[in-house]
């Protein structure tokens, strides 16, 4: 057993000196990220090297344009950095062309729309309710407001994307763009099938691998790169980089997509993010990262099976990737109740609709959990068993009508203490501890 670690706060001494108000917030967040089991599947722990690059003086430079073709002077180092980052992304993903400037995943998708469809034209994507992202044509998003959005879904029988429906809708509505890729979907996406459908109807197929890009980089999820025209991703989820976005594409789309990012949508790139991303892409090429990605999937699979053993009902019956969607209906709690009870118990996730949910989005039937962050701090299959146990305990506590509020709160606190004892054995990458600050 490793000796327990105490989070400390020396690496932001200068903030502490100048702005204790902000410093104390960061310090408390450092403590929270250490002491809780973080199951939000889109979150992670970036390494100290990624954090340092992201927090560096690269934030001081304006560099509108692309390497060797900028609108400001003084780009000697920025050009080098951006080219290095692009080359590393090409190596990791095998892409023809990469743009590392999108500020995040949503702007990356927005740039794709800007490049490939006129307002009012038809686009297609997986509905939010079935695990798609807002930016895939949801009516509250600009993608659903400015374009004629057709949404496909998953099958009720097995929770899998309804590829027959995708094909028939695509044939009927002839979209300019078909988005595939997910934000709350526990199964592999068949990118080859999407590519074939796109070809059949003359649509550009865009794979949004925001959640799974770390898994794709490591080869534990099939890659869309050989099949589809355009791939977008965030850089801060399973890829474990800084917050940012990336667009990868075939040569023929390079020019129009680059122009859509700049000057179409954005101004100067966030060079400090590019620096952090370049570091993350170096990390992603290591054997260690491949092992990490495999362990994410193993942990998710073990956790899914442990939960099923304890009577939890999982959307699609399990998982192929890093993510698990739990339908809590049979446990007598709602997603919101469970998410809040878990948080009080030191386990952080988000409430989420499950496909065909009869409950509203603000208090749906399910929760969404994932293993990228806990795997980064070294949790393995033994910890998955303990986690499933705690989740069962919390569901029982929350649904037990005989408990009064203060007894329940006390019981959550006891779980949170056990959780923290476990977390003390697993210092997380990037966080500040006595030993290394
Ligand atoms: C997270 C996510 C995004 C959006 O990324 P932001 O960086 O939050 O803008 C886009 N698409 C998918 C599929 C996502 O999961």
CSV table of C-alpha atoms and ligand atoms in Angstrom, one decimal:
chain,number,residue,atom,x,y,z
A,1,UNK,CA,0.0,0.0,0.0
A,2,UNK,CA,1.2,3.5,-0.9
A,3,UNK,CA,1.3,5.9,2.0
A,4,UNK,CA,-1.6,8.4,2.0
A,5,UNK,CA,-0.9,11.7,0.4
A,6,UNK,CA,-1.9,15.2,1.4
A,7,UNK,CA,-2.8,17.6,-1.3
A,8,UNK,CA,-1.0,20.9,-0.8
A,9,UNK,CA,-0.9,24.1,-2.7
A,10,UNK,CA,2.6,25.4,-3.4
A,11,UNK,CA,2.6,25.5,-7.2
A,12,UNK,CA,0.4,28.6,-7.2
A,13,UNK,CA,2.3,30.5,-4.5
A,14,UNK,CA,2.2,33.6,-6.7
A,15,UNK,CA,-1.6,33.5,-6.9
A,16,UNK,CA,-1.7,33.0,-3.2
A,17,UNK,CA,0.4,36.1,-2.7
A,18,UNK,CA,-1.5,38.3,-5.0
A,19,UNK,CA,-5.0,37.0,-5.0
A,20,UNK,CA,-5.9,34.8,-2.0
A,21,UNK,CA,-9.5,34.8,-3.0
A,22,UNK,CA,-8.9,33.0,-6.3
A,23,UNK,CA,-6.1,30.9,-4.8
A,24,UNK,CA,-8.3,29.5,-2.1
A,25,UNK,CA,-10.9,28.4,-4.7
A,26,UNK,CA,-8.2,26.6,-6.7
A,27,UNK,CA,-6.8,25.1,-3.5
A,28,UNK,CA,-10.3,23.8,-2.6
A,29,UNK,CA,-10.8,22.4,-6.1
A,30,UNK,CA,-7.4,20.7,-5.9
A,31,UNK,CA,-8.6,19.0,-2.7
A,32,UNK,CA,-12.0,18.1,-4.3
A,33,UNK,CA,-10.4,16.5,-7.3
A,34,UNK,CA,-8.1,14.5,-5.0
A,35,UNK,CA,-10.7,13.4,-2.4
A,36,UNK,CA,-13.6,12.4,-4.6
A,37,UNK,CA,-14.1,9.6,-7.2
A,38,UNK,CA,-14.7,11.5,-10.4
A,39,UNK,CA,-16.9,9.6,-12.7
A,40,UNK,CA,-18.1,12.3,-15.2
A,41,UNK,CA,-17.0,10.5,-18.3
A,42,UNK,CA,-15.9,13.6,-20.2
A,43,UNK,CA,-13.5,14.7,-17.4
A,44,UNK,CA,-9.9,13.6,-16.7
A,45,UNK,CA,-6.7,14.6,-14.9
A,46,UNK,CA,-4.2,16.3,-17.3
A,47,UNK,CA,-0.5,15.6,-16.4
A,48,UNK,CA,1.6,18.2,-14.7
A,49,UNK,CA,3.5,18.7,-18.0
A,50,UNK,CA,0.3,19.4,-19.9
A,51,UNK,CA,-0.8,21.8,-17.1
A,52,UNK,CA,2.5,23.7,-17.1
A,53,UNK,CA,2.5,24.1,-20.9
A,54,UNK,CA,-1.1,25.3,-20.8
A,55,UNK,CA,-0.2,27.8,-18.0
A,56,UNK,CA,2.8,29.1,-19.9
A,57,UNK,CA,3.7,32.4,-21.5
A,58,UNK,CA,2.5,31.1,-24.8
A,59,UNK,CA,-0.8,32.7,-23.8
A,60,UNK,CA,0.9,36.1,-24.4
A,61,UNK,CA,1.1,35.9,-28.2
A,62,UNK,CA,-1.4,36.7,-31.0
A,63,UNK,CA,-1.0,34.6,-34.1
A,64,UNK,CA,-4.0,34.9,-36.4
A,65,UNK,CA,-3.5,32.7,-39.5
A,66,UNK,CA,-1.6,29.5,-39.9
A,67,UNK,CA,2.1,28.6,-39.6
A,68,UNK,CA,4.2,30.7,-42.1
A,69,UNK,CA,1.1,32.6,-43.1
A,70,UNK,CA,0.2,34.9,-40.2
A,71,UNK,CA,-1.1,38.4,-39.8
A,72,UNK,CA,1.3,39.4,-37.0
A,73,UNK,CA,5.1,39.3,-36.8
A,74,UNK,CA,7.1,37.5,-34.1
A,75,UNK,CA,5.9,34.0,-34.9
A,76,UNK,CA,9.3,32.3,-34.8
A,77,UNK,CA,8.4,30.0,-31.9
A,78,UNK,CA,4.6,29.9,-32.4
A,79,UNK,CA,5.0,28.5,-35.9
A,80,UNK,CA,7.4,25.9,-34.7
A,81,UNK,CA,5.0,24.9,-31.9
A,82,UNK,CA,1.9,24.7,-34.1
A,83,UNK,CA,3.6,22.7,-36.7
A,84,UNK,CA,5.0,20.3,-34.1
A,85,UNK,CA,1.5,19.9,-32.6
A,86,UNK,CA,0.0,19.2,-36.0
A,87,UNK,CA,2.6,16.7,-36.9
A,88,UNK,CA,2.1,14.8,-33.6
A,89,UNK,CA,-1.7,14.8,-34.1
A,90,UNK,CA,-1.2,13.3,-37.6
A,91,UNK,CA,1.1,10.6,-36.2
A,92,UNK,CA,-1.3,9.8,-33.4
A,93,UNK,CA,-4.4,9.6,-35.5
A,94,UNK,CA,-3.1,8.9,-39.0
A,95,UNK,CA,-4.9,11.9,-40.4
A,96,UNK,CA,-4.1,13.7,-43.7
A,97,UNK,CA,-4.6,17.2,-42.4
A,98,UNK,CA,-5.1,18.6,-38.9
A,99,UNK,CA,-6.3,21.9,-37.5
A,100,UNK,CA,-5.4,22.4,-33.8
A,101,UNK,CA,-6.9,25.9,-33.4
A,102,UNK,CA,-10.6,25.3,-32.5
A,103,UNK,CA,-11.1,26.7,-29.0
A,104,UNK,CA,-13.1,23.6,-28.0
A,105,UNK,CA,-15.3,20.8,-29.3
A,106,UNK,CA,-18.4,23.0,-29.9
A,107,UNK,CA,-16.5,25.6,-32.0
A,108,UNK,CA,-14.8,22.8,-33.9
A,109,UNK,CA,-18.2,21.5,-34.9
A,110,UNK,CA,-19.4,25.0,-35.7
A,111,UNK,CA,-16.5,25.4,-38.1
A,112,UNK,CA,-17.5,22.2,-39.8
A,113,UNK,CA,-21.1,23.5,-40.4
A,114,UNK,CA,-19.7,26.9,-41.6
A,115,UNK,CA,-17.4,25.1,-44.1
A,116,UNK,CA,-19.8,22.5,-45.5
A,117,UNK,CA,-23.4,23.7,-45.3
A,118,UNK,CA,-25.3,26.9,-46.0
A,119,UNK,CA,-27.8,28.1,-43.4
A,120,UNK,CA,-31.1,26.4,-44.0
A,121,UNK,CA,-29.6,23.3,-45.6
A,122,UNK,CA,-30.2,19.9,-44.1
A,123,UNK,CA,-27.9,18.3,-41.6
A,124,UNK,CA,-28.3,15.0,-39.6
A,125,UNK,CA,-27.1,13.9,-36.2
A,126,UNK,CA,-27.9,11.6,-33.2
A,127,UNK,CA,-30.5,13.2,-31.0
A,128,UNK,CA,-29.5,14.5,-27.6
A,129,UNK,CA,-32.0,12.2,-25.9
A,130,UNK,CA,-30.3,9.2,-27.5
A,131,UNK,CA,-26.7,10.1,-26.6
A,132,UNK,CA,-25.8,12.7,-29.3
A,133,UNK,CA,-24.4,16.1,-28.5
A,134,UNK,CA,-26.2,19.5,-28.6
A,135,UNK,CA,-24.0,20.5,-31.5
A,136,UNK,CA,-25.3,17.6,-33.6
A,137,UNK,CA,-28.5,19.5,-34.5
A,138,UNK,CA,-30.4,19.9,-31.3
A,139,UNK,CA,-33.0,22.6,-31.5
A,140,UNK,CA,-31.6,24.7,-28.7
A,141,UNK,CA,-28.2,24.9,-30.4
A,142,UNK,CA,-27.2,27.0,-33.3
A,143,UNK,CA,-26.8,23.7,-35.3
A,144,UNK,CA,-30.5,23.1,-34.9
A,145,UNK,CA,-31.5,26.8,-35.3
A,146,UNK,CA,-29.6,27.7,-38.4
A,147,UNK,CA,-29.8,24.4,-40.3
A,148,UNK,CA,-32.6,22.1,-41.1
A,149,UNK,CA,-31.8,19.4,-38.6
A,150,UNK,CA,-32.9,15.8,-38.9
A,151,UNK,CA,-32.3,13.6,-35.9
A,152,UNK,CA,-31.8,9.9,-35.7
A,153,UNK,CA,-31.9,7.7,-32.6
A,154,UNK,CA,-31.1,4.4,-31.0
A,155,UNK,CA,-33.1,1.2,-31.2
A,156,UNK,CA,-35.4,0.5,-28.2
A,157,UNK,CA,-34.5,-3.2,-28.3
A,158,UNK,CA,-30.8,-3.0,-27.6
A,159,UNK,CA,-29.9,0.7,-27.2
A,160,UNK,CA,-27.7,0.6,-30.3
A,161,UNK,CA,-27.7,3.3,-33.0
A,162,UNK,CA,-30.5,2.5,-35.5
A,163,UNK,CA,-28.4,2.3,-38.7
A,164,UNK,CA,-31.4,1.4,-40.7
A,165,UNK,CA,-33.1,4.6,-39.6
A,166,UNK,CA,-30.0,6.6,-40.4
A,167,UNK,CA,-30.0,5.1,-43.9
A,168,UNK,CA,-33.6,5.7,-44.6
A,169,UNK,CA,-33.6,9.3,-43.2
A,170,UNK,CA,-30.5,10.0,-45.2
A,171,UNK,CA,-32.0,8.8,-48.4
A,172,UNK,CA,-35.2,10.7,-47.8
A,173,UNK,CA,-33.7,14.1,-46.7
A,174,UNK,CA,-30.4,14.1,-48.5
A,175,UNK,CA,-28.4,16.0,-45.9
A,176,UNK,CA,-25.3,17.9,-46.7
A,177,UNK,CA,-23.6,16.7,-43.5
A,178,UNK,CA,-24.2,13.6,-41.4
A,179,UNK,CA,-22.7,13.8,-37.9
A,180,UNK,CA,-21.9,10.6,-36.0
A,181,UNK,CA,-20.3,10.4,-32.6
A,182,UNK,CA,-21.7,10.5,-29.2
A,183,UNK,CA,-21.7,12.0,-25.7
A,184,UNK,CA,-23.7,9.4,-23.8
A,185,UNK,CA,-23.5,6.2,-25.6
A,186,UNK,CA,-21.8,3.0,-24.2
A,187,UNK,CA,-21.2,1.1,-27.5
A,188,UNK,CA,-18.8,1.3,-30.4
A,189,UNK,CA,-19.9,3.5,-33.3
A,190,UNK,CA,-19.7,1.8,-36.7
A,191,UNK,CA,-18.0,4.6,-38.6
A,192,UNK,CA,-17.6,2.4,-41.7
A,193,UNK,CA,-21.4,2.0,-41.9
A,194,UNK,CA,-21.9,5.8,-41.6
A,195,UNK,CA,-19.3,6.4,-44.3
A,196,UNK,CA,-21.1,4.0,-46.6
A,197,UNK,CA,-24.4,5.7,-46.0
A,198,UNK,CA,-22.8,9.1,-46.6
A,199,UNK,CA,-21.4,7.9,-49.9
A,200,UNK,CA,-24.7,6.5,-50.9
A,201,UNK,CA,-26.5,9.9,-50.5
A,202,UNK,CA,-23.7,12.3,-51.2
A,203,UNK,CA,-23.3,13.6,-47.7
A,204,UNK,CA,-20.1,14.6,-46.0
A,205,UNK,CA,-19.7,12.3,-42.9
A,206,UNK,CA,-18.3,13.9,-39.8
A,207,UNK,CA,-17.2,11.7,-36.9
A,208,UNK,CA,-17.1,13.6,-33.6
A,209,UNK,CA,-14.9,11.5,-31.3
A,210,UNK,CA,-14.8,14.0,-28.4
A,211,UNK,CA,-15.3,11.4,-25.8
A,212,UNK,CA,-13.3,8.6,-27.3
A,213,UNK,CA,-10.3,10.2,-28.9
A,214,UNK,CA,-8.0,8.8,-26.3
A,215,UNK,CA,-9.4,5.3,-27.0
A,216,UNK,CA,-9.1,5.9,-30.7
A,217,UNK,CA,-5.5,7.2,-30.3
A,218,UNK,CA,-4.6,4.0,-28.5
A,219,UNK,CA,-6.4,1.7,-30.8
A,220,UNK,CA,-9.0,0.4,-28.3
A,221,UNK,CA,-11.9,1.9,-30.3
A,222,UNK,CA,-12.1,1.5,-34.1
A,223,UNK,CA,-10.9,4.7,-35.7
A,224,UNK,CA,-13.1,6.7,-38.1
A,225,UNK,CA,-10.1,8.2,-39.8
A,226,UNK,CA,-9.8,5.7,-42.7
A,227,UNK,CA,-13.5,5.9,-43.4
A,228,UNK,CA,-15.0,9.3,-43.0
A,229,UNK,CA,-14.2,12.7,-44.5
A,230,UNK,CA,-13.9,14.8,-41.4
A,231,UNK,CA,-13.2,14.1,-37.7
A,232,UNK,CA,-13.7,16.5,-34.9
A,233,UNK,CA,-12.7,16.1,-31.3
A,234,UNK,CA,-12.1,17.8,-28.0
A,235,UNK,CA,-8.7,17.4,-26.5
A,236,UNK,CA,-9.5,17.3,-22.8
A,237,UNK,CA,-11.6,14.2,-22.4
A,238,UNK,CA,-10.1,10.7,-22.7
A,239,UNK,CA,-7.1,12.2,-24.7
A,240,UNK,CA,-6.1,13.9,-21.4
A,241,UNK,CA,-4.9,17.1,-22.9
A,242,UNK,CA,-5.8,20.8,-22.2
A,243,UNK,CA,-9.3,22.0,-22.9
A,244,UNK,CA,-9.5,22.5,-26.7
A,245,UNK,CA,-10.6,21.1,-30.0
A,246,UNK,CA,-9.2,19.7,-33.2
A,247,UNK,CA,-10.4,19.0,-36.7
A,248,UNK,CA,-8.9,16.3,-38.8
A,249,UNK,CA,-9.8,15.7,-42.4
A,250,UNK,CA,-8.9,14.3,-45.8
A,251,UNK,CA,-6.7,16.7,-48.0
A,252,UNK,CA,-9.7,17.8,-50.1
A,253,UNK,CA,-11.4,19.4,-47.1
A,254,UNK,CA,-8.3,21.0,-45.6
A,255,UNK,CA,-8.6,24.5,-47.2
A,256,UNK,CA,-12.3,25.0,-46.6
A,257,UNK,CA,-12.1,23.8,-43.0
A,258,UNK,CA,-9.0,25.9,-42.2
A,259,UNK,CA,-10.7,29.0,-43.6
A,260,UNK,CA,-13.9,28.2,-41.6
A,261,UNK,CA,-11.9,28.1,-38.3
A,262,UNK,CA,-9.9,31.3,-39.2
A,263,UNK,CA,-11.1,33.8,-40.3
A,264,UNK,CA,-14.6,32.3,-40.5
A,265,UNK,CA,-15.3,31.7,-36.9
A,266,UNK,CA,-12.3,32.5,-34.6
A,267,UNK,CA,-9.5,35.1,-34.2
A,268,UNK,CA,-6.2,34.2,-32.7
A,269,UNK,CA,-5.5,30.6,-31.7
A,270,UNK,CA,-4.9,29.8,-28.0
A,271,UNK,CA,-1.2,29.1,-28.3
A,272,UNK,CA,-0.9,28.0,-24.6
A,273,UNK,CA,-3.5,25.4,-25.4
A,274,UNK,CA,-1.6,24.3,-28.5
A,275,UNK,CA,1.5,23.9,-26.2
A,276,UNK,CA,-0.5,21.7,-23.8
A,277,UNK,CA,-2.0,19.7,-26.6
A,278,UNK,CA,1.4,19.1,-28.2
A,279,UNK,CA,2.6,17.6,-24.9
A,280,UNK,CA,-0.5,15.5,-24.5
A,281,UNK,CA,0.0,14.2,-28.1
A,282,UNK,CA,3.6,13.2,-27.1
A,283,UNK,CA,2.2,11.3,-24.1
A,284,UNK,CA,-0.5,9.7,-26.3
A,285,UNK,CA,2.3,8.0,-28.4
A,286,UNK,CA,3.7,6.1,-25.4
A,287,UNK,CA,3.2,2.5,-24.4
A,288,UNK,CA,2.1,3.8,-21.1
A,289,UNK,CA,-0.8,5.7,-22.7
A,290,UNK,CA,-1.9,2.6,-24.7
A,291,UNK,CA,-1.9,0.6,-21.4
A,292,UNK,CA,-3.9,3.4,-19.8
A,293,UNK,CA,-6.6,3.4,-22.6
A,294,UNK,CA,-6.9,-0.4,-22.4
A,295,UNK,CA,-7.4,-0.1,-18.6
A,296,UNK,CA,-10.1,2.5,-19.1
A,297,UNK,CA,-12.1,0.0,-21.1
A,298,UNK,CA,-11.3,-2.9,-18.8
A,299,UNK,CA,-12.3,-0.9,-15.7
A,300,UNK,CA,-15.6,0.2,-17.4
A,301,UNK,CA,-16.4,-3.4,-18.3
A,302,UNK,CA,-15.6,-4.7,-14.8
A,303,UNK,CA,-17.6,-1.8,-13.3
A,304,UNK,CA,-20.6,-2.5,-15.6
A,305,UNK,CA,-20.6,-6.2,-14.7
A,306,UNK,CA,-20.3,-5.4,-11.0
A,307,UNK,CA,-23.2,-3.0,-11.2
A,308,UNK,CA,-25.3,-5.6,-13.1
A,309,UNK,CA,-24.5,-8.1,-10.4
A,310,UNK,CA,-26.0,-5.6,-7.9
A,311,UNK,CA,-29.2,-5.3,-9.8
A,312,UNK,CA,-28.4,-2.1,-11.7
A,313,UNK,CA,-30.0,-1.8,-15.1
A,314,UNK,CA,-27.6,-0.6,-17.8
A,315,UNK,CA,-28.6,1.0,-21.1
A,316,UNK,CA,-27.7,-1.4,-23.9
A,317,UNK,CA,-26.8,-4.0,-21.2
A,318,UNK,CA,-23.1,-3.0,-20.8
A,319,UNK,CA,-20.3,-1.1,-22.4
A,320,UNK,CA,-17.7,-1.3,-25.2
A,321,UNK,CA,-16.0,1.9,-24.2
A,322,UNK,CA,-15.3,4.2,-21.2
A,323,UNK,CA,-18.9,5.0,-20.4
A,324,UNK,CA,-21.9,3.5,-18.6
A,325,UNK,CA,-25.5,4.7,-18.6
A,326,UNK,CA,-27.5,3.5,-15.7
A,327,UNK,CA,-31.3,3.4,-15.7
A,328,UNK,CA,-32.2,3.7,-12.0
A,329,UNK,CA,-36.0,3.2,-12.4
A,330,UNK,CA,-35.9,-0.2,-10.7
A,331,UNK,CA,-33.8,1.2,-7.8
A,332,UNK,CA,-36.6,3.6,-6.8
A,333,UNK,CA,-34.5,6.7,-7.2
A,334,UNK,CA,-34.3,9.3,-10.0
A,335,UNK,CA,-31.1,10.2,-11.8
A,336,UNK,CA,-31.0,13.6,-10.0
A,337,UNK,CA,-31.5,12.1,-6.6
A,338,UNK,CA,-28.8,9.5,-7.2
A,339,UNK,CA,-26.3,12.0,-8.6
A,340,UNK,CA,-26.8,14.3,-5.6
A,341,UNK,CA,-26.6,11.4,-3.1
A,342,UNK,CA,-23.5,10.2,-4.7
A,343,UNK,CA,-21.9,13.6,-4.6
A,344,UNK,CA,-22.6,13.8,-0.9
A,345,UNK,CA,-20.9,10.4,-0.7
A,346,UNK,CA,-17.7,11.5,-2.5
A,347,UNK,CA,-18.6,10.1,-5.9
A,348,UNK,CA,-19.2,12.6,-8.7
A,349,UNK,CA,-21.2,11.9,-11.8
A,350,UNK,CA,-24.0,13.6,-13.8
A,351,UNK,CA,-27.7,12.8,-14.1
A,352,UNK,CA,-28.6,12.0,-17.6
A,353,UNK,CA,-31.6,10.9,-19.7
A,354,UNK,CA,-31.6,7.4,-20.9
A,355,UNK,CA,-33.0,6.5,-24.3
A,356,UNK,CA,-36.8,6.5,-24.3
A,357,UNK,CA,-36.8,8.2,-20.9
A,358,UNK,CA,-40.2,9.2,-19.7
A,359,UNK,CA,-38.8,11.7,-17.2
A,360,UNK,CA,-37.8,15.3,-17.9
A,361,UNK,CA,-34.2,16.3,-18.6
A,362,UNK,CA,-33.8,18.1,-15.3
A,363,UNK,CA,-34.8,15.0,-13.3
A,364,UNK,CA,-34.3,12.0,-15.7
A,365,UNK,CA,-34.2,8.3,-14.9
A,366,UNK,CA,-30.5,7.8,-15.3
A,367,UNK,CA,-26.9,8.7,-14.4
A,368,UNK,CA,-23.9,8.7,-16.7
A,369,UNK,CA,-20.5,7.5,-15.4
A,370,UNK,CA,-17.2,6.8,-17.0
A,371,UNK,CA,-13.7,5.6,-16.2
A,372,UNK,CA,-11.1,7.9,-17.8
A,373,UNK,CA,-10.4,10.1,-14.7
A,374,UNK,CA,-10.3,7.3,-12.2
A,375,UNK,CA,-8.1,5.2,-14.5
A,376,UNK,CA,-5.7,8.2,-14.7
A,377,UNK,CA,-5.2,8.0,-11.0
A,378,UNK,CA,-4.5,4.3,-11.1
A,379,UNK,CA,-7.7,2.7,-10.1
A,380,UNK,CA,-7.9,-0.9,-11.3
A,381,UNK,CA,-10.5,-3.8,-11.2
A,382,UNK,CA,-10.3,-4.1,-7.4
A,383,UNK,CA,-11.3,-0.5,-7.0
A,384,UNK,CA,-14.2,-1.1,-9.5
A,385,UNK,CA,-15.7,-3.7,-7.1
A,386,UNK,CA,-15.5,-1.2,-4.2
A,387,UNK,CA,-17.0,1.5,-6.3
A,388,UNK,CA,-20.0,-0.7,-7.3
A,389,UNK,CA,-20.5,-1.5,-3.7
A,390,UNK,CA,-20.6,2.1,-2.7
A,391,UNK,CA,-23.0,2.9,-5.5
A,392,UNK,CA,-25.3,0.1,-4.4
A,393,UNK,CA,-25.2,1.4,-0.8
A,394,UNK,CA,-26.0,5.0,-1.8
A,395,UNK,CA,-28.9,3.9,-4.0
A,396,UNK,CA,-30.3,1.9,-1.0
A,397,UNK,CA,-29.8,4.8,1.4
A,398,UNK,CA,-31.5,7.3,-1.0
A,399,UNK,CA,-34.5,5.0,-1.6
A,400,UNK,CA,-34.9,3.9,2.0
A,401,UNK,CA,-38.1,5.7,3.2
A,402,UNK,CA,-37.5,4.8,6.8
A,403,UNK,CA,-34.4,6.9,7.1
A,404,UNK,CA,-34.7,10.5,8.2
A,405,UNK,CA,-32.7,13.2,6.5
A,406,UNK,CA,-30.0,13.5,9.1
A,407,UNK,CA,-29.4,9.8,9.3
A,408,UNK,CA,-29.2,9.7,5.6
A,409,UNK,CA,-26.7,12.5,5.5
A,410,UNK,CA,-24.6,10.9,8.2
A,411,UNK,CA,-24.5,7.6,6.1
A,412,UNK,CA,-23.4,9.5,3.0
A,413,UNK,CA,-20.6,11.1,5.0
A,414,UNK,CA,-19.5,7.7,6.2
A,415,UNK,CA,-19.3,6.5,2.6
A,416,UNK,CA,-17.4,9.7,1.6
A,417,UNK,CA,-14.8,9.0,4.3
A,418,UNK,CA,-14.2,5.5,3.0
A,419,UNK,CA,-14.0,7.0,-0.5
A,420,UNK,CA,-11.4,9.5,0.6
A,421,UNK,CA,-9.4,6.8,2.3
A,422,UNK,CA,-9.2,5.0,-1.0
A,423,UNK,CA,-8.4,8.2,-2.9
A,424,UNK,CA,-5.5,8.9,-0.5
A,425,UNK,CA,-3.9,5.7,-1.9
A,426,UNK,CA,-4.1,7.0,-5.4
A,427,UNK,CA,-2.5,10.4,-6.0
A,428,UNK,CA,-3.9,11.9,-9.2
A,429,UNK,CA,-1.7,13.2,-12.1
A,430,UNK,CA,-1.3,17.0,-12.1
A,431,UNK,CA,-2.7,17.7,-8.7
A,432,UNK,CA,-0.6,19.3,-6.1
A,433,UNK,CA,0.8,17.1,-3.3
A,434,UNK,CA,3.4,17.6,-0.6
A,435,UNK,CA,5.9,15.4,-2.3
A,436,UNK,CA,6.2,17.0,-5.7
A,437,UNK,CA,5.3,20.7,-5.4
B,1,LIG,C1,-18.0,17.3,-25.1
B,1,LIG,C2,-18.5,17.1,-26.5
B,1,LIG,C3,-18.5,18.2,-27.4
B,1,LIG,C4,-18.2,19.7,-26.9
B,1,LIG,O1,-17.1,20.0,-26.4
B,1,LIG,P1,-16.9,21.4,-25.6
B,1,LIG,O2,-15.4,21.4,-25.5
B,1,LIG,O3,-17.6,21.2,-24.3
B,1,LIG,O4,-17.4,22.5,-26.5
B,1,LIG,C5,-18.8,18.0,-28.7
B,1,LIG,N1,-19.2,16.8,-29.1
B,1,LIG,C6,-19.2,15.7,-28.3
B,1,LIG,C7,-19.6,14.4,-28.9
B,1,LIG,C8,-18.9,15.9,-27.0
B,1,LIG,O5,-19.0,14.8,-26.2
